[in-house]
């Protein structure tokens, strides 16, 4: 795989933004680059959109500070889609031009740029700048989660697992939910690290097509289908999407190792998951 950028290095918000902008310029006929809103500290939450089809799939990376390598993975995905479409190549099981004509691929590579920046300074940090764990800040089992949070002794903003005062209290989650409500994607794929696992459904709710898609993604990547337990449950993006839209919502725990995964692994992890990412577009 050939890429314009060297992706096997740490990408902070500055690198993510400039890579997205440069991809948008290089592939100006194929990729639209905009923003869905701003973080607590005023950083643009970049959006890359490929294609002009009716069926819409949204990919979101970097809910969690330490998991910033997921932004690299989604930038690579955008670049691969554009490069294949320009050359008239296939990507996975479909021609990239067919994907462009029949799908809209929305990619938010870094939902939590402030948290990524804190984590990149060497601190253990999953939350946003206010200490809210964005992937517990969605309206799915929120009250239930708040009880678990209290039992775990979490009383306020901290590095991980604090859900915030109320669902969508944070500008990052509010911006994403607003965009989702406006565009009503047919499927949602959230990238986290690590463990080589794929999660789907929420609280026993598995919308039509979800298990089948998750199974295909597992086969393509060699990752294992799993169910979240304990405090990993509730308040997540795919949880809310599953409840609200009753459409496939998938979480991929990319790669193996300890967070933050070494940036040198970015391209090899991308190779593991590309087929799975493409399955959501079929
Ligand atoms: Zn995560």
PDB file of C-alpha atoms and ligand atoms in Angstrom:
ATOM      1  CA  UNK A   1       0.000   0.000   0.000  1.00  0.00           C
ATOM      2  CA  UNK A   2       1.310   3.401  -0.990  1.00  0.00           C
ATOM      3  CA  UNK A   3       0.307   6.564   0.831  1.00  0.00           C
ATOM      4  CA  UNK A   4       0.972  10.291   0.330  1.00  0.00           C
ATOM      5  CA  UNK A   5       1.741  10.705   4.024  1.00  0.00           C
ATOM      6  CA  UNK A   6       4.004   8.827   6.400  1.00  0.00           C
ATOM      7  CA  UNK A   7       1.291   7.526   8.726  1.00  0.00           C
ATOM      8  CA  UNK A   8       3.517   5.555  11.101  1.00  0.00           C
ATOM      9  CA  UNK A   9       4.060   8.489  13.423  1.00  0.00           C
ATOM     10  CA  UNK A  10       2.059  10.291  16.069  1.00  0.00           C
ATOM     11  CA  UNK A  11      -0.731  12.411  14.596  1.00  0.00           C
ATOM     12  CA  UNK A  12      -2.032  15.179  16.822  1.00  0.00           C
ATOM     13  CA  UNK A  13      -4.808  17.526  15.843  1.00  0.00           C
ATOM     14  CA  UNK A  14      -2.432  19.675  13.748  1.00  0.00           C
ATOM     15  CA  UNK A  15      -1.264  16.682  11.709  1.00  0.00           C
ATOM     16  CA  UNK A  16      -4.807  15.321  11.328  1.00  0.00           C
ATOM     17  CA  UNK A  17      -6.120  18.699  10.173  1.00  0.00           C
ATOM     18  CA  UNK A  18      -3.354  19.358   7.680  1.00  0.00           C
ATOM     19  CA  UNK A  19      -3.489  15.797   6.311  1.00  0.00           C
ATOM     20  CA  UNK A  20      -7.267  16.069   5.847  1.00  0.00           C
ATOM     21  CA  UNK A  21      -6.913  19.461   4.157  1.00  0.00           C
ATOM     22  CA  UNK A  22      -4.113  18.252   1.871  1.00  0.00           C
ATOM     23  CA  UNK A  23      -6.085  15.136   0.910  1.00  0.00           C
ATOM     24  CA  UNK A  24      -9.039  17.407   0.173  1.00  0.00           C
ATOM     25  CA  UNK A  25      -6.851  19.514  -2.153  1.00  0.00           C
ATOM     26  CA  UNK A  26      -5.130  16.546  -3.798  1.00  0.00           C
ATOM     27  CA  UNK A  27      -8.452  14.801  -4.432  1.00  0.00           C
ATOM     28  CA  UNK A  28     -10.643  17.870  -4.813  1.00  0.00           C
ATOM     29  CA  UNK A  29     -13.094  16.055  -7.130  1.00  0.00           C
ATOM     30  CA  UNK A  30     -13.530  13.203  -4.698  1.00  0.00           C
ATOM     31  CA  UNK A  31     -13.166  14.397  -1.115  1.00  0.00           C
ATOM     32  CA  UNK A  32     -14.936  17.239   0.692  1.00  0.00           C
ATOM     33  CA  UNK A  33     -13.316  18.415   3.903  1.00  0.00           C
ATOM     34  CA  UNK A  34     -15.282  20.380   6.478  1.00  0.00           C
ATOM     35  CA  UNK A  35     -15.964  20.298  10.184  1.00  0.00           C
ATOM     36  CA  UNK A  36     -18.874  19.155  12.360  1.00  0.00           C
ATOM     37  CA  UNK A  37     -18.070  21.544  15.209  1.00  0.00           C
ATOM     38  CA  UNK A  38     -15.364  22.345  17.722  1.00  0.00           C
ATOM     39  CA  UNK A  39     -13.816  20.754  20.786  1.00  0.00           C
ATOM     40  CA  UNK A  40     -13.860  22.261  24.292  1.00  0.00           C
ATOM     41  CA  UNK A  41     -10.594  24.050  23.455  1.00  0.00           C
ATOM     42  CA  UNK A  42     -11.898  25.265  20.099  1.00  0.00           C
ATOM     43  CA  UNK A  43     -10.262  22.774  17.723  1.00  0.00           C
ATOM     44  CA  UNK A  44     -12.204  21.950  14.560  1.00  0.00           C
ATOM     45  CA  UNK A  45     -13.641  18.450  14.498  1.00  0.00           C
ATOM     46  CA  UNK A  46     -12.689  17.563  10.936  1.00  0.00           C
ATOM     47  CA  UNK A  47     -15.060  15.741   8.609  1.00  0.00           C
ATOM     48  CA  UNK A  48     -13.999  14.124   5.337  1.00  0.00           C
ATOM     49  CA  UNK A  49     -16.776  13.084   2.969  1.00  0.00           C
ATOM     50  CA  UNK A  50     -16.250  10.776  -0.009  1.00  0.00           C
ATOM     51  CA  UNK A  51     -18.932   9.931  -2.543  1.00  0.00           C
ATOM     52  CA  UNK A  52     -22.352  11.215  -3.483  1.00  0.00           C
ATOM     53  CA  UNK A  53     -24.576   8.205  -2.987  1.00  0.00           C
ATOM     54  CA  UNK A  54     -27.743   7.782  -0.980  1.00  0.00           C
ATOM     55  CA  UNK A  55     -26.476   5.087   1.342  1.00  0.00           C
ATOM     56  CA  UNK A  56     -24.475   6.810   4.044  1.00  0.00           C
ATOM     57  CA  UNK A  57     -21.932   5.303   6.430  1.00  0.00           C
ATOM     58  CA  UNK A  58     -20.227   7.263   9.205  1.00  0.00           C
ATOM     59  CA  UNK A  59     -16.808   6.339  10.637  1.00  0.00           C
ATOM     60  CA  UNK A  60     -15.615   7.950  13.865  1.00  0.00           C
ATOM     61  CA  UNK A  61     -12.157   7.749  15.424  1.00  0.00           C
ATOM     62  CA  UNK A  62     -10.456   8.971  18.588  1.00  0.00           C
ATOM     63  CA  UNK A  63     -13.285   9.121  21.098  1.00  0.00           C
ATOM     64  CA  UNK A  64     -10.512   8.352  23.603  1.00  0.00           C
ATOM     65  CA  UNK A  65      -7.300  10.347  24.058  1.00  0.00           C
ATOM     66  CA  UNK A  66      -4.912   7.413  24.196  1.00  0.00           C
ATOM     67  CA  UNK A  67      -6.442   5.913  21.054  1.00  0.00           C
ATOM     68  CA  UNK A  68      -5.315   8.636  18.637  1.00  0.00           C
ATOM     69  CA  UNK A  69      -3.829   6.060  16.245  1.00  0.00           C
ATOM     70  CA  UNK A  70      -7.432   5.525  15.066  1.00  0.00           C
ATOM     71  CA  UNK A  71      -7.198   8.950  13.371  1.00  0.00           C
ATOM     72  CA  UNK A  72      -4.228   7.688  11.333  1.00  0.00           C
ATOM     73  CA  UNK A  73      -6.276   4.611  10.377  1.00  0.00           C
ATOM     74  CA  UNK A  74      -9.219   6.682   9.141  1.00  0.00           C
ATOM     75  CA  UNK A  75      -7.003   9.112   7.215  1.00  0.00           C
ATOM     76  CA  UNK A  76      -5.476   6.096   5.463  1.00  0.00           C
ATOM     77  CA  UNK A  77      -8.972   4.825   4.682  1.00  0.00           C
ATOM     78  CA  UNK A  78      -9.929   8.178   3.103  1.00  0.00           C
ATOM     79  CA  UNK A  79      -6.730   8.242   1.081  1.00  0.00           C
ATOM     80  CA  UNK A  80      -7.182   4.648  -0.126  1.00  0.00           C
ATOM     81  CA  UNK A  81     -10.765   5.343  -1.239  1.00  0.00           C
ATOM     82  CA  UNK A  82      -9.683   8.455  -3.172  1.00  0.00           C
ATOM     83  CA  UNK A  83      -6.608   6.868  -4.760  1.00  0.00           C
ATOM     84  CA  UNK A  84      -8.577   3.809  -5.897  1.00  0.00           C
ATOM     85  CA  UNK A  85     -11.424   5.937  -7.288  1.00  0.00           C
ATOM     86  CA  UNK A  86      -9.003   8.154  -9.207  1.00  0.00           C
ATOM     87  CA  UNK A  87      -7.244   5.169 -10.768  1.00  0.00           C
ATOM     88  CA  UNK A  88     -10.453   3.237 -11.421  1.00  0.00           C
ATOM     89  CA  UNK A  89      -9.306   0.425  -9.118  1.00  0.00           C
ATOM     90  CA  UNK A  90     -11.224  -1.959  -6.957  1.00  0.00           C
ATOM     91  CA  UNK A  91     -11.004  -1.724  -3.228  1.00  0.00           C
ATOM     92  CA  UNK A  92     -11.916  -4.963  -1.519  1.00  0.00           C
ATOM     93  CA  UNK A  93     -15.009  -6.416  -3.154  1.00  0.00           C
ATOM     94  CA  UNK A  94     -16.213  -3.243  -4.913  1.00  0.00           C
ATOM     95  CA  UNK A  95     -14.939  -0.789  -7.505  1.00  0.00           C
ATOM     96  CA  UNK A  96     -14.060   2.450  -5.747  1.00  0.00           C
ATOM     97  CA  UNK A  97     -15.970   4.399  -8.427  1.00  0.00           C
ATOM     98  CA  UNK A  98     -19.069   2.364  -7.591  1.00  0.00           C
ATOM     99  CA  UNK A  99     -18.650   3.224  -3.904  1.00  0.00           C
ATOM    100  CA  UNK A 100     -18.248   6.890  -4.867  1.00  0.00           C
ATOM    101  CA  UNK A 101     -21.400   6.887  -7.012  1.00  0.00           C
ATOM    102  CA  UNK A 102     -23.657   4.947  -4.662  1.00  0.00           C
ATOM    103  CA  UNK A 103     -22.431   5.709  -1.133  1.00  0.00           C
ATOM    104  CA  UNK A 104     -21.561   8.694   1.009  1.00  0.00           C
ATOM    105  CA  UNK A 105     -18.653   7.868   3.289  1.00  0.00           C
ATOM    106  CA  UNK A 106     -18.384  10.317   6.187  1.00  0.00           C
ATOM    107  CA  UNK A 107     -15.187  10.161   8.224  1.00  0.00           C
ATOM    108  CA  UNK A 108     -14.514  11.988  11.509  1.00  0.00           C
ATOM    109  CA  UNK A 109     -10.936  10.903  12.259  1.00  0.00           C
ATOM    110  CA  UNK A 110     -10.464  12.656  15.590  1.00  0.00           C
ATOM    111  CA  UNK A 111     -13.526  13.415  17.730  1.00  0.00           C
ATOM    112  CA  UNK A 112     -11.429  14.182  20.811  1.00  0.00           C
ATOM    113  CA  UNK A 113      -8.434  16.303  19.754  1.00  0.00           C
ATOM    114  CA  UNK A 114      -7.971  17.863  23.205  1.00  0.00           C
ATOM    115  CA  UNK A 115      -7.832  14.458  24.903  1.00  0.00           C
ATOM    116  CA  UNK A 116      -5.413  13.186  22.246  1.00  0.00           C
ATOM    117  CA  UNK A 117      -3.167  16.169  22.918  1.00  0.00           C
ATOM    118  CA  UNK A 118      -3.153  15.480  26.685  1.00  0.00           C
ATOM    119  CA  UNK A 119      -2.426  11.787  26.082  1.00  0.00           C
ATOM    120  CA  UNK A 120       0.354  12.693  23.643  1.00  0.00           C
ATOM    121  CA  UNK A 121       2.080  14.697  26.385  1.00  0.00           C
ATOM    122  CA  UNK A 122       2.639  11.373  28.148  1.00  0.00           C
ATOM    123  CA  UNK A 123      -0.348  11.418  30.526  1.00  0.00           C
ATOM    124  CA  UNK A 124      -2.808   8.517  30.868  1.00  0.00           C
ATOM    125  CA  UNK A 125      -5.896  10.318  29.502  1.00  0.00           C
ATOM    126  CA  UNK A 126      -8.979   9.001  27.713  1.00  0.00           C
ATOM    127  CA  UNK A 127     -11.425  11.851  28.408  1.00  0.00           C
ATOM    128  CA  UNK A 128     -11.861  15.268  26.780  1.00  0.00           C
ATOM    129  CA  UNK A 129     -10.379  18.526  28.151  1.00  0.00           C
ATOM    130  CA  UNK A 130     -13.061  18.680  30.880  1.00  0.00           C
ATOM    131  CA  UNK A 131     -12.427  15.129  32.042  1.00  0.00           C
ATOM    132  CA  UNK A 132     -15.566  13.667  30.457  1.00  0.00           C
ATOM    133  CA  UNK A 133     -15.210  10.241  28.825  1.00  0.00           C
ATOM    134  CA  UNK A 134     -16.938  10.992  25.533  1.00  0.00           C
ATOM    135  CA  UNK A 135     -17.860   7.383  24.912  1.00  0.00           C
ATOM    136  CA  UNK A 136     -20.037   7.403  28.035  1.00  0.00           C
ATOM    137  CA  UNK A 137     -21.633  10.777  27.241  1.00  0.00           C
ATOM    138  CA  UNK A 138     -24.366   9.500  24.896  1.00  0.00           C
ATOM    139  CA  UNK A 139     -27.996   8.965  25.764  1.00  0.00           C
ATOM    140  CA  UNK A 140     -28.088   5.175  26.190  1.00  0.00           C
ATOM    141  CA  UNK A 141     -28.496   3.740  29.679  1.00  0.00           C
ATOM    142  CA  UNK A 142     -27.136   6.992  31.070  1.00  0.00           C
ATOM    143  CA  UNK A 143     -28.836   6.806  34.491  1.00  0.00           C
ATOM    144  CA  UNK A 144     -27.797   3.179  34.876  1.00  0.00           C
ATOM    145  CA  UNK A 145     -24.205   4.110  34.048  1.00  0.00           C
ATOM    146  CA  UNK A 146     -24.214   6.998  36.534  1.00  0.00           C
ATOM    147  CA  UNK A 147     -25.060   4.494  39.291  1.00  0.00           C
ATOM    148  CA  UNK A 148     -22.147   2.256  38.252  1.00  0.00           C
ATOM    149  CA  UNK A 149     -19.918   5.315  38.107  1.00  0.00           C
ATOM    150  CA  UNK A 150     -20.846   6.305  41.677  1.00  0.00           C
ATOM    151  CA  UNK A 151     -20.230   2.743  42.894  1.00  0.00           C
ATOM    152  CA  UNK A 152     -16.794   2.896  41.269  1.00  0.00           C
ATOM    153  CA  UNK A 153     -16.060   6.082  43.241  1.00  0.00           C
ATOM    154  CA  UNK A 154     -15.929   8.376  40.209  1.00  0.00           C
ATOM    155  CA  UNK A 155     -17.289  11.745  41.347  1.00  0.00           C
ATOM    156  CA  UNK A 156     -16.265  14.170  38.620  1.00  0.00           C
ATOM    157  CA  UNK A 157     -14.015  14.940  35.684  1.00  0.00           C
ATOM    158  CA  UNK A 158     -11.003  12.629  35.451  1.00  0.00           C
ATOM    159  CA  UNK A 159      -8.855  10.656  33.015  1.00  0.00           C
ATOM    160  CA  UNK A 160     -11.377   7.959  32.170  1.00  0.00           C
ATOM    161  CA  UNK A 161     -14.943   6.701  32.656  1.00  0.00           C
ATOM    162  CA  UNK A 162     -16.647   9.877  33.956  1.00  0.00           C
ATOM    163  CA  UNK A 163     -19.817  10.248  31.866  1.00  0.00           C
ATOM    164  CA  UNK A 164     -20.497  13.965  32.392  1.00  0.00           C
ATOM    165  CA  UNK A 165     -23.549  15.701  33.877  1.00  0.00           C
ATOM    166  CA  UNK A 166     -26.013  14.709  31.184  1.00  0.00           C
ATOM    167  CA  UNK A 167     -25.975  13.098  27.719  1.00  0.00           C
ATOM    168  CA  UNK A 168     -24.330  15.264  25.039  1.00  0.00           C
ATOM    169  CA  UNK A 169     -23.107  17.726  27.676  1.00  0.00           C
ATOM    170  CA  UNK A 170     -19.827  18.008  25.751  1.00  0.00           C
ATOM    171  CA  UNK A 171     -19.383  19.993  22.518  1.00  0.00           C
ATOM    172  CA  UNK A 172     -17.746  17.000  20.821  1.00  0.00           C
ATOM    173  CA  UNK A 173     -20.628  14.571  21.447  1.00  0.00           C
ATOM    174  CA  UNK A 174     -23.249  17.244  20.805  1.00  0.00           C
ATOM    175  CA  UNK A 175     -21.633  18.071  17.441  1.00  0.00           C
ATOM    176  CA  UNK A 176     -21.494  14.411  16.432  1.00  0.00           C
ATOM    177  CA  UNK A 177     -25.077  13.670  17.511  1.00  0.00           C
ATOM    178  CA  UNK A 178     -26.334  16.776  15.708  1.00  0.00           C
ATOM    179  CA  UNK A 179     -24.561  15.660  12.538  1.00  0.00           C
ATOM    180  CA  UNK A 180     -25.971  12.137  12.904  1.00  0.00           C
ATOM    181  CA  UNK A 181     -29.507  13.457  13.446  1.00  0.00           C
ATOM    182  CA  UNK A 182     -29.147  15.658  10.345  1.00  0.00           C
ATOM    183  CA  UNK A 183     -27.725  12.976   8.066  1.00  0.00           C
ATOM    184  CA  UNK A 184     -29.254   9.778   9.498  1.00  0.00           C
ATOM    185  CA  UNK A 185     -26.459   7.373   8.487  1.00  0.00           C
ATOM    186  CA  UNK A 186     -27.392   3.842   7.470  1.00  0.00           C
ATOM    187  CA  UNK A 187     -24.538   2.484   9.576  1.00  0.00           C
ATOM    188  CA  UNK A 188     -22.026   3.745  12.127  1.00  0.00           C
ATOM    189  CA  UNK A 189     -18.519   2.384  12.702  1.00  0.00           C
ATOM    190  CA  UNK A 190     -16.476   3.641  15.673  1.00  0.00           C
ATOM    191  CA  UNK A 191     -12.773   2.873  15.918  1.00  0.00           C
ATOM    192  CA  UNK A 192     -11.101   2.314  19.272  1.00  0.00           C
ATOM    193  CA  UNK A 193      -7.933   0.489  20.393  1.00  0.00           C
ATOM    194  CA  UNK A 194      -7.129  -2.208  21.265  1.00  0.00           C
ATOM    195  CA  UNK A 195      -7.819  -5.962  21.499  1.00  0.00           C
ATOM    196  CA  UNK A 196      -8.817  -7.137  18.025  1.00  0.00           C
ATOM    197  CA  UNK A 197     -12.506  -7.238  18.923  1.00  0.00           C
ATOM    198  CA  UNK A 198     -15.765  -6.198  17.291  1.00  0.00           C
ATOM    199  CA  UNK A 199     -18.782  -5.093  19.333  1.00  0.00           C
ATOM    200  CA  UNK A 200     -22.310  -4.580  18.056  1.00  0.00           C
ATOM    201  CA  UNK A 201     -25.836  -3.982  19.284  1.00  0.00           C
ATOM    202  CA  UNK A 202     -26.785  -2.566  22.655  1.00  0.00           C
ATOM    203  CA  UNK A 203     -28.465  -4.085  25.695  1.00  0.00           C
ATOM    204  CA  UNK A 204     -29.916  -6.987  23.738  1.00  0.00           C
ATOM    205  CA  UNK A 205     -31.020  -4.784  20.823  1.00  0.00           C
ATOM    206  CA  UNK A 206     -29.485  -5.936  17.559  1.00  0.00           C
ATOM    207  CA  UNK A 207     -31.007  -4.050  14.617  1.00  0.00           C
ATOM    208  CA  UNK A 208     -31.579  -5.890  11.365  1.00  0.00           C
ATOM    209  CA  UNK A 209     -28.371  -6.473   9.407  1.00  0.00           C
ATOM    210  CA  UNK A 210     -26.108  -5.757  12.377  1.00  0.00           C
ATOM    211  CA  UNK A 211     -25.046  -9.289  13.339  1.00  0.00           C
ATOM    212  CA  UNK A 212     -24.476 -10.186   9.702  1.00  0.00           C
ATOM    213  CA  UNK A 213     -22.300  -7.096   9.136  1.00  0.00           C
ATOM    214  CA  UNK A 214     -20.341  -7.668  12.352  1.00  0.00           C
ATOM    215  CA  UNK A 215     -19.749 -11.291  11.329  1.00  0.00           C
ATOM    216  CA  UNK A 216     -18.437 -10.260   7.903  1.00  0.00           C
ATOM    217  CA  UNK A 217     -16.181  -7.668   9.527  1.00  0.00           C
ATOM    218  CA  UNK A 218     -14.838 -10.292  11.919  1.00  0.00           C
ATOM    219  CA  UNK A 219     -14.077 -12.664   9.056  1.00  0.00           C
ATOM    220  CA  UNK A 220     -12.294  -9.943   7.050  1.00  0.00           C
ATOM    221  CA  UNK A 221     -10.120  -8.801   9.948  1.00  0.00           C
ATOM    222  CA  UNK A 222      -9.650 -12.002  11.930  1.00  0.00           C
ATOM    223  CA  UNK A 223     -11.000 -10.083  14.932  1.00  0.00           C
ATOM    224  CA  UNK A 224     -13.302 -11.679  17.489  1.00  0.00           C
ATOM    225  CA  UNK A 225     -16.974 -10.810  18.084  1.00  0.00           C
ATOM    226  CA  UNK A 226     -17.467  -9.695  21.700  1.00  0.00           C
ATOM    227  CA  UNK A 227     -19.971  -8.162  24.072  1.00  0.00           C
ATOM    228  CA  UNK A 228     -19.081  -5.315  26.437  1.00  0.00           C
ATOM    229  CA  UNK A 229     -19.405  -6.041  30.144  1.00  0.00           C
ATOM    230  CA  UNK A 230     -19.434  -3.971  33.359  1.00  0.00           C
ATOM    231  CA  UNK A 231     -18.485  -0.329  32.959  1.00  0.00           C
ATOM    232  CA  UNK A 232     -17.684  -0.771  29.289  1.00  0.00           C
ATOM    233  CA  UNK A 233     -21.469  -0.935  28.782  1.00  0.00           C
ATOM    234  CA  UNK A 234     -23.790   2.064  28.402  1.00  0.00           C
ATOM    235  CA  UNK A 235     -23.460   5.610  27.164  1.00  0.00           C
ATOM    236  CA  UNK A 236     -21.385   4.758  24.098  1.00  0.00           C
ATOM    237  CA  UNK A 237     -21.789   6.185  20.626  1.00  0.00           C
ATOM    238  CA  UNK A 238     -22.827   2.900  18.998  1.00  0.00           C
ATOM    239  CA  UNK A 239     -25.164   2.260  21.964  1.00  0.00           C
ATOM    240  CA  UNK A 240     -27.034   5.505  21.372  1.00  0.00           C
ATOM    241  CA  UNK A 241     -27.023   5.031  17.588  1.00  0.00           C
ATOM    242  CA  UNK A 242     -28.413   1.510  17.990  1.00  0.00           C
ATOM    243  CA  UNK A 243     -31.210   2.684  20.303  1.00  0.00           C
ATOM    244  CA  UNK A 244     -32.060   5.860  18.419  1.00  0.00           C
ATOM    245  CA  UNK A 245     -31.935   4.672  14.807  1.00  0.00           C
ATOM    246  CA  UNK A 246     -32.190   0.890  15.032  1.00  0.00           C
ATOM    247  CA  UNK A 247     -29.499   0.578  12.394  1.00  0.00           C
ATOM    248  CA  UNK A 248     -26.135  -1.207  12.504  1.00  0.00           C
ATOM    249  CA  UNK A 249     -23.691   0.370  14.956  1.00  0.00           C
ATOM    250  CA  UNK A 250     -20.298  -1.277  15.276  1.00  0.00           C
ATOM    251  CA  UNK A 251     -17.249  -0.694  17.480  1.00  0.00           C
ATOM    252  CA  UNK A 252     -13.894  -2.052  16.328  1.00  0.00           C
ATOM    253  CA  UNK A 253     -11.111  -2.410  18.886  1.00  0.00           C
ATOM    254  CA  UNK A 254      -8.198  -2.124  16.483  1.00  0.00           C
ATOM    255  CA  UNK A 255      -4.816  -3.762  16.943  1.00  0.00           C
ATOM    256  CA  UNK A 256      -3.240  -5.524  19.894  1.00  0.00           C
ATOM    257  CA  UNK A 257      -0.978  -4.291  22.670  1.00  0.00           C
ATOM    258  CA  UNK A 258      -1.160  -1.560  25.271  1.00  0.00           C
ATOM    259  CA  UNK A 259      -2.645   1.923  24.695  1.00  0.00           C
ATOM    260  CA  UNK A 260      -1.295   4.089  23.266  1.00  0.00           C
ATOM    261  CA  UNK A 261      -0.335   1.637  20.539  1.00  0.00           C
ATOM    262  CA  UNK A 262       3.065   2.450  18.994  1.00  0.00           C
ATOM    263  CA  UNK A 263       2.576   4.696  15.946  1.00  0.00           C
ATOM    264  CA  UNK A 264       4.881   2.437  13.910  1.00  0.00           C
ATOM    265  CA  UNK A 265       2.025  -0.094  13.911  1.00  0.00           C
ATOM    266  CA  UNK A 266      -0.414   2.206  12.083  1.00  0.00           C
ATOM    267  CA  UNK A 267      -0.023   0.809   8.561  1.00  0.00           C
ATOM    268  CA  UNK A 268       0.033  -2.826   9.678  1.00  0.00           C
ATOM    269  CA  UNK A 269      -3.119  -2.337  11.776  1.00  0.00           C
ATOM    270  CA  UNK A 270      -4.702  -0.580   8.821  1.00  0.00           C
ATOM    271  CA  UNK A 271      -4.018  -3.659   6.677  1.00  0.00           C
ATOM    272  CA  UNK A 272      -5.840  -5.771   9.286  1.00  0.00           C
ATOM    273  CA  UNK A 273      -8.976  -3.643   9.277  1.00  0.00           C
ATOM    274  CA  UNK A 274      -9.370  -2.274   5.741  1.00  0.00           C
ATOM    275  CA  UNK A 275     -11.521  -5.196   4.626  1.00  0.00           C
ATOM    276  CA  UNK A 276     -13.738  -4.793   7.680  1.00  0.00           C
ATOM    277  CA  UNK A 277     -14.151  -1.046   7.094  1.00  0.00           C
ATOM    278  CA  UNK A 278     -15.160  -1.729   3.486  1.00  0.00           C
ATOM    279  CA  UNK A 279     -17.767  -4.332   4.496  1.00  0.00           C
ATOM    280  CA  UNK A 280     -19.865  -1.556   6.057  1.00  0.00           C
ATOM    281  CA  UNK A 281     -20.102   0.050   2.595  1.00  0.00           C
ATOM    282  CA  UNK A 282     -21.525  -2.982   0.795  1.00  0.00           C
TER     283      UNK A 282
HETATM  284 ZN1  LIG B   1     -11.831   3.581  23.357  1.00  0.00          ZN
END
